[in-house]
Amino acid sequence: MTDADTILHVDGLARHFGGVKAVDGATFSVKRGSITSLIGPNGAGKTTAFNLVTGFESADAGRVHFAGDDVSRLRADHRARKGMVRTFQLTRVLGKMTVLENAMLAAPDQPGERMWNVLTPRRWRSREAEVKAQALEVLDEIGLSEKAGDYAATLSGGQRKLLELGRALMARPDLMMLDEPMAGVNPTLGRQLLEYLDRLRTERGLTVLFIEHDMDVVMGVSDEVVVMTQGRVLMQDRPDVVRKDARVIDAYLGGADE
Ligand SMILES: Nc1ncnc2c1ncn2[C@@H]1O[C@H](COP(=O)(O)OP(=O)(O)OP(=O)(O)O)[C@@H](O)[C@H]1O
Ligand SMILES: [Mg+2]
């Protein structure tokens, strides 16, 4: 169950692929307004857990509570509309549109899709101008302003990752779920992105759940860390506690060569 302080609670989530138990009874929660990271070795089930939480894949068992509601049976787009937005480990930007168009398209459909029909041309233009201004601001924060007019297909891998983050931000989520947002992004910009997310948390109450392999980043920015191994949650605690835990060191921090 979720209380007012908990935005996401995942209970006994499971999903297998053939004989592989990708997620095997995972239970964890995310506090509202926190930056929580999800760590674990390659193949631990982190991305699959994201897919199950957001509804992009169906779970064999378990429940997902978001902002007080049981969303376990909702479709992915309905979960997204409730304020749960995620990015993908492999990006999904639209190559044949410009960077700016990609960002603008991701704006929420407020004032409501039906409303668009009754908007006067003047109001429509002002809404478009508003979305464009918001998109340009987001592009500026993610360091892509100069690419605004370029086709997304021409972006590098790291730049696509940034655009994907930008698109997720345009949706103005309550919970932002990021799958390895820093992978392929240069460290300076990576730090700027974290600062930006931190600012959104202060200004807008954004909650961030992110999958990350860089332990300096994880330990530096997280309020809480969820550790997964072999489909299960080994522990969830503050970074200083996780860092010292013998089980985590054995399972991940010590032996891992990543
Ligand atoms: N669609 C799928 N079909 C078959 N097996 C899958 C599928 N998706 C994931 N798996 C398997 O489930 C396990 C967990 O994969 P997952 O991608 O969730 O791991 P991860 O923790 O995100 O790893 P990484 O850090 O490498 O991204 C792996 O053994 C993987 O091969
Ligand atoms: Mg993954």
Coordinates of N, CA and C in Angstrom, one line a residue, residues 1-2 6-14 23-31 34 36-39 44-54 63-66 84 175 177 208-211 224-228 231-237:
M1 N 0.8 -1.2 0.0 CA 0.0 0.0 0.0 C 0.9 1.2 0.0
T2 N 0.3 2.3 -0.4 CA 1.1 3.6 -0.4 C 0.5 4.5 0.6
T6 N 4.8 7.9 0.1 CA 5.3 6.9 -0.9 C 4.6 7.2 -2.2
I7 N 5.3 7.4 -3.2 CA 4.7 7.6 -4.5 C 4.5 6.3 -5.3
L8 N 5.5 5.4 -5.1 CA 5.5 4.1 -5.8 C 5.7 3.0 -4.8
H9 N 4.9 2.0 -4.9 CA 5.2 0.8 -4.1 C 5.0 -0.5 -5.0
V10 N 6.0 -1.3 -5.0 CA 6.0 -2.5 -5.9 C 6.1 -3.7 -4.9
D11 N 5.2 -4.6 -5.1 CA 5.1 -5.7 -4.2 C 5.0 -7.1 -4.9
G12 N 6.1 -7.8 -4.7 CA 6.1 -9.2 -5.1 C 6.0 -9.3 -6.7
L13 N 6.6 -8.4 -7.3 CA 6.6 -8.3 -8.8 C 7.4 -9.5 -9.4
A14 N 6.8 -10.2 -10.4 CA 7.5 -11.3 -11.0 C 7.3 -11.4 -12.5
V23 N 12.5 -11.2 -13.2 CA 12.1 -10.5 -12.0 C 11.4 -11.6 -11.1
D24 N 11.9 -11.7 -9.9 CA 11.5 -12.9 -9.1 C 10.9 -12.5 -7.7
G25 N 9.9 -11.8 -7.7 CA 9.3 -11.4 -6.4 C 9.9 -10.2 -5.8
A26 N 10.0 -9.1 -6.7 CA 10.7 -7.9 -6.2 C 9.7 -7.0 -5.5
T27 N 10.2 -6.5 -4.3 CA 9.4 -5.6 -3.5 C 10.3 -4.4 -3.2
F28 N 9.8 -3.2 -3.5 CA 10.5 -1.9 -3.1 C 9.5 -0.8 -3.2
S29 N 10.0 0.4 -2.6 CA 9.1 1.5 -2.7 C 10.0 2.8 -2.9
V30 N 9.3 3.8 -3.4 CA 10.0 5.1 -3.7 C 9.3 6.2 -3.0
K31 N 10.0 7.0 -2.2 CA 9.4 8.1 -1.5 C 9.2 9.3 -2.4
S34 N 11.9 12.0 -3.7 CA 13.2 11.5 -3.5 C 13.9 11.3 -4.8
T36 N 15.8 8.1 -6.0 CA 16.1 6.7 -5.7 C 16.8 6.0 -6.8
S37 N 17.8 5.3 -6.5 CA 18.5 4.6 -7.7 C 18.3 3.1 -7.5
L38 N 18.2 2.5 -8.7 CA 18.1 1.0 -8.7 C 19.3 0.5 -9.3
I39 N 20.1 -0.3 -8.5 CA 21.4 -0.8 -9.0 C 21.4 -2.3 -9.0
A44 N 20.3 -8.3 -13.8 CA 19.7 -8.5 -12.5 C 18.2 -8.3 -12.6
G45 N 17.7 -7.8 -13.7 CA 16.3 -7.6 -13.8 C 15.8 -6.2 -13.7
K46 N 16.7 -5.2 -13.7 CA 16.4 -3.8 -13.5 C 15.4 -3.3 -14.6
T47 N 15.9 -3.4 -15.8 CA 15.1 -2.9 -17.0 C 13.7 -3.6 -17.0
T48 N 13.7 -4.9 -16.8 CA 12.4 -5.7 -16.7 C 11.5 -5.1 -15.6
A49 N 12.1 -4.8 -14.5 CA 11.3 -4.3 -13.4 C 10.7 -2.9 -13.9
F50 N 11.4 -2.1 -14.5 CA 10.9 -0.8 -15.1 C 9.7 -1.2 -16.0
N51 N 9.9 -2.1 -16.9 CA 8.9 -2.5 -17.9 C 7.6 -2.9 -17.2
L52 N 7.8 -3.7 -16.1 CA 6.6 -4.2 -15.4 C 5.9 -3.0 -14.6
V53 N 6.7 -2.2 -14.0 CA 6.1 -1.0 -13.2 C 5.4 -0.1 -14.2
T54 N 5.9 0.1 -15.3 CA 5.3 1.1 -16.2 C 4.2 0.5 -17.1
R63 N 2.0 -6.6 -7.5 CA 1.2 -5.4 -7.6 C 2.0 -4.2 -7.7
V64 N 1.5 -3.2 -8.4 CA 2.1 -1.8 -8.4 C 1.2 -0.8 -8.0
H65 N 1.5 -0.1 -6.9 CA 0.7 1.0 -6.4 C 1.4 2.3 -6.8
F66 N 0.7 3.3 -7.4 CA 1.3 4.5 -7.7 C 0.3 5.7 -7.2
M84 N 3.5 8.8 -14.4 CA 4.6 8.0 -14.4 C 5.3 7.9 -15.8
L175 N 6.6 11.2 -11.4 CA 7.7 10.2 -11.2 C 8.4 10.0 -12.5
M177 N 11.2 7.9 -14.4 CA 12.0 6.7 -14.3 C 13.0 6.6 -15.5
V208 N 12.4 11.0 -8.7 CA 13.2 10.4 -9.7 C 13.6 9.0 -9.3
L209 N 13.4 8.0 -10.2 CA 13.9 6.6 -9.9 C 14.8 6.3 -11.1
F210 N 16.1 6.0 -10.9 CA 16.9 5.8 -12.0 C 17.8 4.6 -11.8
I211 N 18.0 3.9 -13.0 CA 18.9 2.8 -13.1 C 20.3 3.3 -13.4
E224 N 17.9 7.2 -1.5 CA 17.8 5.8 -1.2 C 18.3 4.9 -2.4
V225 N 18.8 3.7 -2.1 CA 19.3 2.8 -3.2 C 18.6 1.5 -3.0
V226 N 18.1 1.0 -4.2 CA 17.5 -0.3 -4.2 C 18.4 -1.2 -4.9
V227 N 18.8 -2.3 -4.3 CA 19.8 -3.2 -4.9 C 19.1 -4.5 -5.4
M228 N 19.2 -4.8 -6.7 CA 18.7 -6.0 -7.2 C 19.8 -7.0 -7.6
G231 N 16.9 -11.0 -10.0 CA 15.5 -10.8 -10.1 C 14.9 -10.4 -8.7
R232 N 15.7 -10.4 -7.7 CA 15.2 -10.1 -6.3 C 15.8 -8.8 -5.8
V233 N 15.1 -8.1 -4.9 CA 15.6 -7.0 -4.2 C 16.4 -7.4 -3.0
L234 N 17.7 -7.2 -3.0 CA 18.6 -7.6 -1.9 C 18.4 -6.7 -0.7
M235 N 18.3 -5.4 -1.0 CA 18.0 -4.5 0.1 C 17.7 -3.1 -0.5
Q236 N 17.1 -2.3 0.4 CA 16.8 -0.9 0.1 C 17.1 -0.1 1.3
D237 N 18.0 0.9 1.1 CA 18.4 1.7 2.2 C 19.1 3.0 1.8

